[in-house]
Rosetta silent file (secondary structure, phi, psi, omega in degrees, C-alpha in Angstrom):
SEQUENCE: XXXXXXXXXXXXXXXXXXXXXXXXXXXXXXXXXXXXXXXXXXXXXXXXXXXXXXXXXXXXXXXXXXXXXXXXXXXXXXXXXXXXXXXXXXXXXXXXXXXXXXXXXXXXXXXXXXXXXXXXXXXXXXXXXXXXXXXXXXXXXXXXXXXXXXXXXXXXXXXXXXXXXXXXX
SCORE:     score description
SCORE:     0.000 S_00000001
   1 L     0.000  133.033  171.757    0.000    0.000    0.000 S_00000001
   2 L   -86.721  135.457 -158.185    1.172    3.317   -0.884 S_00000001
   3 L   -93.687 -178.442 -144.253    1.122    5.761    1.785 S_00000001
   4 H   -90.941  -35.598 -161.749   -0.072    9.690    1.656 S_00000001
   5 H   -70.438  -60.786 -177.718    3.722   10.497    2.508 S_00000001
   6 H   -56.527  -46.389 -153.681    4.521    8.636   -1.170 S_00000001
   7 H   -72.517  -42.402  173.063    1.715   10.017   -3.304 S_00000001
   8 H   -63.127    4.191  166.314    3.034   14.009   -1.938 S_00000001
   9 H   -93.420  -50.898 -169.783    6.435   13.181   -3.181 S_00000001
  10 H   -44.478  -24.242 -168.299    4.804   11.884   -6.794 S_00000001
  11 H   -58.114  -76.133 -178.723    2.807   15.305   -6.452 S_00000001
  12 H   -44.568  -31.326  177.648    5.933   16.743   -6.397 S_00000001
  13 H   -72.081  -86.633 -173.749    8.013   15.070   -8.854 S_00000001
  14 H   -19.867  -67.675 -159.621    5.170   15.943  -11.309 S_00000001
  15 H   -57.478  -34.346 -162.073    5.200   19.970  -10.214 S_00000001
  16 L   -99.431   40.384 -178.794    9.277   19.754  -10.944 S_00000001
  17 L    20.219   60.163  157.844    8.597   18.669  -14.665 S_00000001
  18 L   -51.257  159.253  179.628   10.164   15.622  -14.832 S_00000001
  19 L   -47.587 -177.281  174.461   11.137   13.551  -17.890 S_00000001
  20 H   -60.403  -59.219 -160.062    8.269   11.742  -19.791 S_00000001
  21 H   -75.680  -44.690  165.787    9.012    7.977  -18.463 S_00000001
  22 H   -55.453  -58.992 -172.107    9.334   10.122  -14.590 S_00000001
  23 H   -59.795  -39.690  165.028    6.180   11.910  -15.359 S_00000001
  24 H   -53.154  -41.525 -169.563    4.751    8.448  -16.430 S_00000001
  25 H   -95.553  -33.654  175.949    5.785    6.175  -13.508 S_00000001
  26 H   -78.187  -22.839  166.288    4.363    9.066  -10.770 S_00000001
  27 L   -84.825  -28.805  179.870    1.182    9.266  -12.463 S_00000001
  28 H   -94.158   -4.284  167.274    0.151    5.653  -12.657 S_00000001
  29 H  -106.705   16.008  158.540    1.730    5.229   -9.189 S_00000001
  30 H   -86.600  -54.460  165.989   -0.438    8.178   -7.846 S_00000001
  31 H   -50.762  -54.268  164.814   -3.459    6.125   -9.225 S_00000001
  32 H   -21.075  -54.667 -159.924   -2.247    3.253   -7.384 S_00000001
  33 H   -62.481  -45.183 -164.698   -1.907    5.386   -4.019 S_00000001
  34 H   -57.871  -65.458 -164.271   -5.254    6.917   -4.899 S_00000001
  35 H   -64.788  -29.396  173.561   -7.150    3.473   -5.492 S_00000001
  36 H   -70.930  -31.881  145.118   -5.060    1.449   -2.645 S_00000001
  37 L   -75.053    8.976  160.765   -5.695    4.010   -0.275 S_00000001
  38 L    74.922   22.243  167.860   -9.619    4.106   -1.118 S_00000001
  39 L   -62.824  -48.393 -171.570   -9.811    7.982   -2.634 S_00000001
  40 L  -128.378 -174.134 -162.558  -10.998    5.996   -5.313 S_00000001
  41 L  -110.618 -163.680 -158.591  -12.863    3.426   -6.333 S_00000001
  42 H   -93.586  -27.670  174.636  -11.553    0.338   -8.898 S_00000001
  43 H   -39.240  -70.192 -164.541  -14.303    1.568  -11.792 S_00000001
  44 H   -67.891  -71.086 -178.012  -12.833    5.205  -11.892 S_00000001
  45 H     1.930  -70.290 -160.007   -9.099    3.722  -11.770 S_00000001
  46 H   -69.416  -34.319 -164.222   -9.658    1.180  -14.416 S_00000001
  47 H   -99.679   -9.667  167.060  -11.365    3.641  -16.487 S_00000001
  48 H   -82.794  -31.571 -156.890   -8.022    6.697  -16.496 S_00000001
  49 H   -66.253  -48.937 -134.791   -5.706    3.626  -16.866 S_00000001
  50 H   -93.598  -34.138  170.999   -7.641    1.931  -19.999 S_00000001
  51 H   -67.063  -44.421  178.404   -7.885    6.081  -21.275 S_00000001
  52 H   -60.396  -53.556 -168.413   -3.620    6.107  -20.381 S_00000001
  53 H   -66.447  -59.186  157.051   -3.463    3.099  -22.622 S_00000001
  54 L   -55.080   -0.630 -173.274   -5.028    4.733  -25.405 S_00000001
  55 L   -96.970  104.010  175.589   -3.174    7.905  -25.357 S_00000001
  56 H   -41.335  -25.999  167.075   -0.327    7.173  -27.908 S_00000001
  57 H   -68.047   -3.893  152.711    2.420    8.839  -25.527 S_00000001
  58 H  -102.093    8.787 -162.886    2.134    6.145  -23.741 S_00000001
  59 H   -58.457  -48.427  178.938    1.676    3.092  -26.022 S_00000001
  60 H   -34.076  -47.120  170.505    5.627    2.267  -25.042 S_00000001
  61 H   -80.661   16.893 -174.944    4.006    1.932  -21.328 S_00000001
  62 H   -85.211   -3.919 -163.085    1.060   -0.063  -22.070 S_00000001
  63 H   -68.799  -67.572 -129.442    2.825   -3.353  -20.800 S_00000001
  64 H   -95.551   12.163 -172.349    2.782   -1.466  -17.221 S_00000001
  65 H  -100.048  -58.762 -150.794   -1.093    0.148  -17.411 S_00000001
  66 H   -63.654  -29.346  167.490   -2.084   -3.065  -18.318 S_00000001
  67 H   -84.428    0.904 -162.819   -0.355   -4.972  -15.515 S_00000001
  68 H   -85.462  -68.314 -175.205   -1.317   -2.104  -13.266 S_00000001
  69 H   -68.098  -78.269 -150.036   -5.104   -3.093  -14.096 S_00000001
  70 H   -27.375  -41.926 -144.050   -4.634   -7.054  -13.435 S_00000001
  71 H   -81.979  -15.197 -176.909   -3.255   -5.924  -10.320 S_00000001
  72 H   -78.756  -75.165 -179.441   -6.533   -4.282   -9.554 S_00000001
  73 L   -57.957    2.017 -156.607   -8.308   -6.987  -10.669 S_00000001
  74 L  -122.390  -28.785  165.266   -6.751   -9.666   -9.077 S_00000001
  75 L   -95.722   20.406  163.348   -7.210   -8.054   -5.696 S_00000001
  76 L   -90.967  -20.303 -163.942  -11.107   -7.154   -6.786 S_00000001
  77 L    61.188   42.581 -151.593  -11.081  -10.663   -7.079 S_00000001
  78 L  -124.761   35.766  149.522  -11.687  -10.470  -10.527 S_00000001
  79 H   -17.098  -40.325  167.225   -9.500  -13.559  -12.042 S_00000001
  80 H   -85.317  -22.735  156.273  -10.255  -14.303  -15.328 S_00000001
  81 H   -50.084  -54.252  172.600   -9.864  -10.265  -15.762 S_00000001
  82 H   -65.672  -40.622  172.260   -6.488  -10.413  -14.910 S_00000001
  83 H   -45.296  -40.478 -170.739   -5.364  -12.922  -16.699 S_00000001
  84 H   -63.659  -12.268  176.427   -6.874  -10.904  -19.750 S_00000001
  85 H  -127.084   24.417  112.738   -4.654   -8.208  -18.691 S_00000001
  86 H   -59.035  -20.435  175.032   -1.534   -9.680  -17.927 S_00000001
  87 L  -123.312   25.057  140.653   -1.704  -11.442  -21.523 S_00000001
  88 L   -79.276  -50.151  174.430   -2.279   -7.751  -22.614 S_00000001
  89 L   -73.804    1.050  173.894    0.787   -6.736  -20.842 S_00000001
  90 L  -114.602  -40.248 -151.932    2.969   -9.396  -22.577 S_00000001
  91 L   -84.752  -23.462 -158.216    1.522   -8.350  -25.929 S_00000001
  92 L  -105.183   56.664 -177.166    2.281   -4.589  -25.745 S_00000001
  93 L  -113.521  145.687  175.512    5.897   -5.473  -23.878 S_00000001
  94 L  -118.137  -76.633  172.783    8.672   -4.461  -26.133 S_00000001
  95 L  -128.311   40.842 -173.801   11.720   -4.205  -24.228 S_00000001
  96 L  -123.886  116.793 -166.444   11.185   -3.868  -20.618 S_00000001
  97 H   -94.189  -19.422  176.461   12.045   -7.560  -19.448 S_00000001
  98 H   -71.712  -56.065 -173.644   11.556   -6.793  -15.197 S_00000001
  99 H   -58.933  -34.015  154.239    7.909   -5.992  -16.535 S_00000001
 100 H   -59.258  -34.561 -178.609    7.985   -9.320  -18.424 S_00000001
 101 H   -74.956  -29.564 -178.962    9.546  -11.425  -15.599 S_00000001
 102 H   -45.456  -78.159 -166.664    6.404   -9.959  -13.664 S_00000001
 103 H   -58.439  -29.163 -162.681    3.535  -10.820  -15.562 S_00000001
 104 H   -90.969  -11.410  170.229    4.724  -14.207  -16.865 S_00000001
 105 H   -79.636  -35.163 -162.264    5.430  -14.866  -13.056 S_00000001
 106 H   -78.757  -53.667 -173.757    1.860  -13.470  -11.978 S_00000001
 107 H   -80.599   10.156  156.767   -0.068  -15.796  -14.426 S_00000001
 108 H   -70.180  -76.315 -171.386    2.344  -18.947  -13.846 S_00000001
 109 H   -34.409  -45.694 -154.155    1.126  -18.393  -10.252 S_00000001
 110 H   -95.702   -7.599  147.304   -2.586  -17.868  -10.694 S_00000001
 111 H   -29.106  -96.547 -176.368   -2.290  -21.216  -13.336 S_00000001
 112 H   -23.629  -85.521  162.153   -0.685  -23.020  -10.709 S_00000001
 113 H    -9.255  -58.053  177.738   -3.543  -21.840   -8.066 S_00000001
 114 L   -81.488    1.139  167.549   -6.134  -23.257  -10.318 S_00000001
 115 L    80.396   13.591 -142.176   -4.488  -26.541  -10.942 S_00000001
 116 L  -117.718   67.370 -124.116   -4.320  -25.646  -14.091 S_00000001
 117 L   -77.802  -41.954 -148.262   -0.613  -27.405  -14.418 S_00000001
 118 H   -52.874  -86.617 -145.624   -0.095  -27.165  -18.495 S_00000001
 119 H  -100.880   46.994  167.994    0.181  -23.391  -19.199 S_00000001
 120 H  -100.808  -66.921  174.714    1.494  -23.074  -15.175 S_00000001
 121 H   -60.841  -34.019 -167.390    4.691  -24.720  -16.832 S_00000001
 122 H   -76.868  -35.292  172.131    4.433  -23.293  -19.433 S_00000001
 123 H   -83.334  -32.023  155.478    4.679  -19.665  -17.932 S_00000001
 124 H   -44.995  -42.821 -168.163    7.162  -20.785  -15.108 S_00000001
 125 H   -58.134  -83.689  165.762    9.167  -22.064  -18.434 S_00000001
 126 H    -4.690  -59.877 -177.955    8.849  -18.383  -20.029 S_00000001
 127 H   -66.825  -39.712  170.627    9.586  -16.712  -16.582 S_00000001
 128 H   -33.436  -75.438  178.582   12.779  -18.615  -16.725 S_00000001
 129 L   -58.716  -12.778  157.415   14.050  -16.661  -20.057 S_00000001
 130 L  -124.032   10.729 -161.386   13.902  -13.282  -18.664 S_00000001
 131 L  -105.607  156.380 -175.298   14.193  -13.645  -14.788 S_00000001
 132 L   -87.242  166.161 -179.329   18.358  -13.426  -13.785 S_00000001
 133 L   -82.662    9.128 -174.510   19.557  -16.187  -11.432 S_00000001
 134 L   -89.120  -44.818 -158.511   20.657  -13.202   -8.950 S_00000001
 135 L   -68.152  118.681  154.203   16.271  -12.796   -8.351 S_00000001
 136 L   -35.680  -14.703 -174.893   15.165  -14.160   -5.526 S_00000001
 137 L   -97.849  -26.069  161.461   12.097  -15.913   -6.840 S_00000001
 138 H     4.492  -70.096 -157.499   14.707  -17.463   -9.345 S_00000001
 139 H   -80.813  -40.544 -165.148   15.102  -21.218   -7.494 S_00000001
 140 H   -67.219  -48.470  157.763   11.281  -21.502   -6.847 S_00000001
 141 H   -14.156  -76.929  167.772   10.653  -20.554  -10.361 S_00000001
 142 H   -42.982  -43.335  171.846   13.082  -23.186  -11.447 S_00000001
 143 H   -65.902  -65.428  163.373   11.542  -25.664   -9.123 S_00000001
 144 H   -16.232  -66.263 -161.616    8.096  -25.167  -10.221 S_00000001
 145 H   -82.784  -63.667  159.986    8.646  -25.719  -13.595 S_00000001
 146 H     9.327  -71.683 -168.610   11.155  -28.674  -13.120 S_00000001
 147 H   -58.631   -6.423 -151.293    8.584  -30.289  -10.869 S_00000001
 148 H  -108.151   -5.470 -168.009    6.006  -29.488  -13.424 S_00000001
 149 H   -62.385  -29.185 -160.167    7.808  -31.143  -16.306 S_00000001
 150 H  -140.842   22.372  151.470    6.126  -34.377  -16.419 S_00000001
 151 H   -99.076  -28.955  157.676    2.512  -33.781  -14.933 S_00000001
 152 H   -27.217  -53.420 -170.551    2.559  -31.388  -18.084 S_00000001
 153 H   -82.133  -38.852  153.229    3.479  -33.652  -20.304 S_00000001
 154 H   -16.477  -76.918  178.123    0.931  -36.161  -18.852 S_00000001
 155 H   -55.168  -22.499 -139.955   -1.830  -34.206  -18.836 S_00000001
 156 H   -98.976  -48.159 -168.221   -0.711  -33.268  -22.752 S_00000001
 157 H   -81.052  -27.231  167.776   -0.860  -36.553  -23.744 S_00000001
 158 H   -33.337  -57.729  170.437   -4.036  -37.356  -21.630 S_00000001
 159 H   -57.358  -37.101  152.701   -5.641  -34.631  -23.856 S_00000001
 160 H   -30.019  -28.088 -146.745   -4.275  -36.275  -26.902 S_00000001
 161 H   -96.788  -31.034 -139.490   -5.443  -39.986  -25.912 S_00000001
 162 H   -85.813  -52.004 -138.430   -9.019  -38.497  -24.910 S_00000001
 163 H   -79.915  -20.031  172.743   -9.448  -36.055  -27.955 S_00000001
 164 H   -94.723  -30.415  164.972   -8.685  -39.403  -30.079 S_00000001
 165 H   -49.635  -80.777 -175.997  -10.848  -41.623  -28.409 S_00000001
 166 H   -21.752  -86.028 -163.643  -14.006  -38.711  -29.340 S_00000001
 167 H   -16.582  -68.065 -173.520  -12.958  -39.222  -32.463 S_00000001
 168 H   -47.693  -43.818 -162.022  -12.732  -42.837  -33.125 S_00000001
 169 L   -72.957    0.000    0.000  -16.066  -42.973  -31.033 S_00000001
C-alpha cells in the first residue's frame, strides 16, 4: 500500500517537470496510491488507466497500465480479468524484461492456483528466459517448472489420448 507520505512526493516530482518515463511512472503510481488508499474506487481507476493506454504517448508503457489493471483486478477478485490483462501486458511489452519477468510470473502463479498445471509450466518455463539467477524468486521458479515437467506432459498426452478416443467414437 502506498502511503499519503509517497503520493506528496509523486505530487511533487510531477510539479518539478520531470522527464516523460518520470512523469509516467508518478502518475500511474499516484493512481495506485489513490485506489489502494480508497480515494478511489476500482471503476474510476480502471477507467483513467484503460484512457492512459489509449493515449499514444504512452503506447511504449502499455505493458505497465495493463499490468497495473490485473493488479486491480486480481485483488477485486476479478480472475479471469487479470489474466486478460496480464496477456495484454505481454503483448504490448517491447523491451522492458523486469515488466515481463512480472507478468509471466503473476499468471504462472494464478495457473498453478487453479491446478491448471499445463500453461502453469508453461509460464514458469517463459519466466525462466527473462528472470536473472541473482532474483530471488529465481530457485522456486526453477523448481516449479522442473517439478512441473512431467505432470505437463501427462496431462498433454491425456488430452491427446481423450481427444482421439471422441474421435474414433
Amino acid at each position: 500500500c502506498i502511503s499519503s507520505a509517497a503520493s506528496d512526493v509523486y505530487k511533487r516530482q510531477l510539479k518539478s517537470k520531470p522527464t516523460f518515463e518520470m512523469e509516467f511512472n508518478a502518475r500511474l503510481h499516484l493512481i495506485q496510491a489513490a485506489w489502494a488508499n480508497g480515494k478511489r474506487n476500482s471503476a474510476d481507476v480502471n477507467r483513467e488507466l484503460e484512457r492512459m493506454a489509449k493515449d499514444a504517448k504512452n503506447f511504449e508503457y502499455r505493458d505497465q497500465i495493463y499490468y497495473t489493471l490485473a493488479t486491480i483486478a486480481l485483488k477485486d477478485g476479478l480472475k479471469p480479468e487479470a489474466i486478460a490483462y496480464l496477456k495484454q501486458s505481454l503483448s504490448y511489452n517491447v523491451n522492458n524484461t523486469a515488466q515481463r519477468g512480472e507478468s509471466y510470473l503473476t499468471l504462472a502463479d494464478l495457473y498453478f492456483e487453479a491446478e491448471d498445471f499445463v500453461p502453469a509450466k508453461n509460464y514458469y518455463d517463459s519466466t525462466l528466459t527473462v528472470l536473472t539467477t541473482i532474483d530471488e524468486r529465481y530457485e522456486r521458479v526453477k523448481k516449479y517448472s522442473e517439478n512441473l515437467t512431467d505432470i505437463a506432459r501427462l496431462l498433454t498426452t491425456i488430452a491427446q489420448n481423450d481427444s482421439i478416443v471422441r474421435i474414433y467414437n
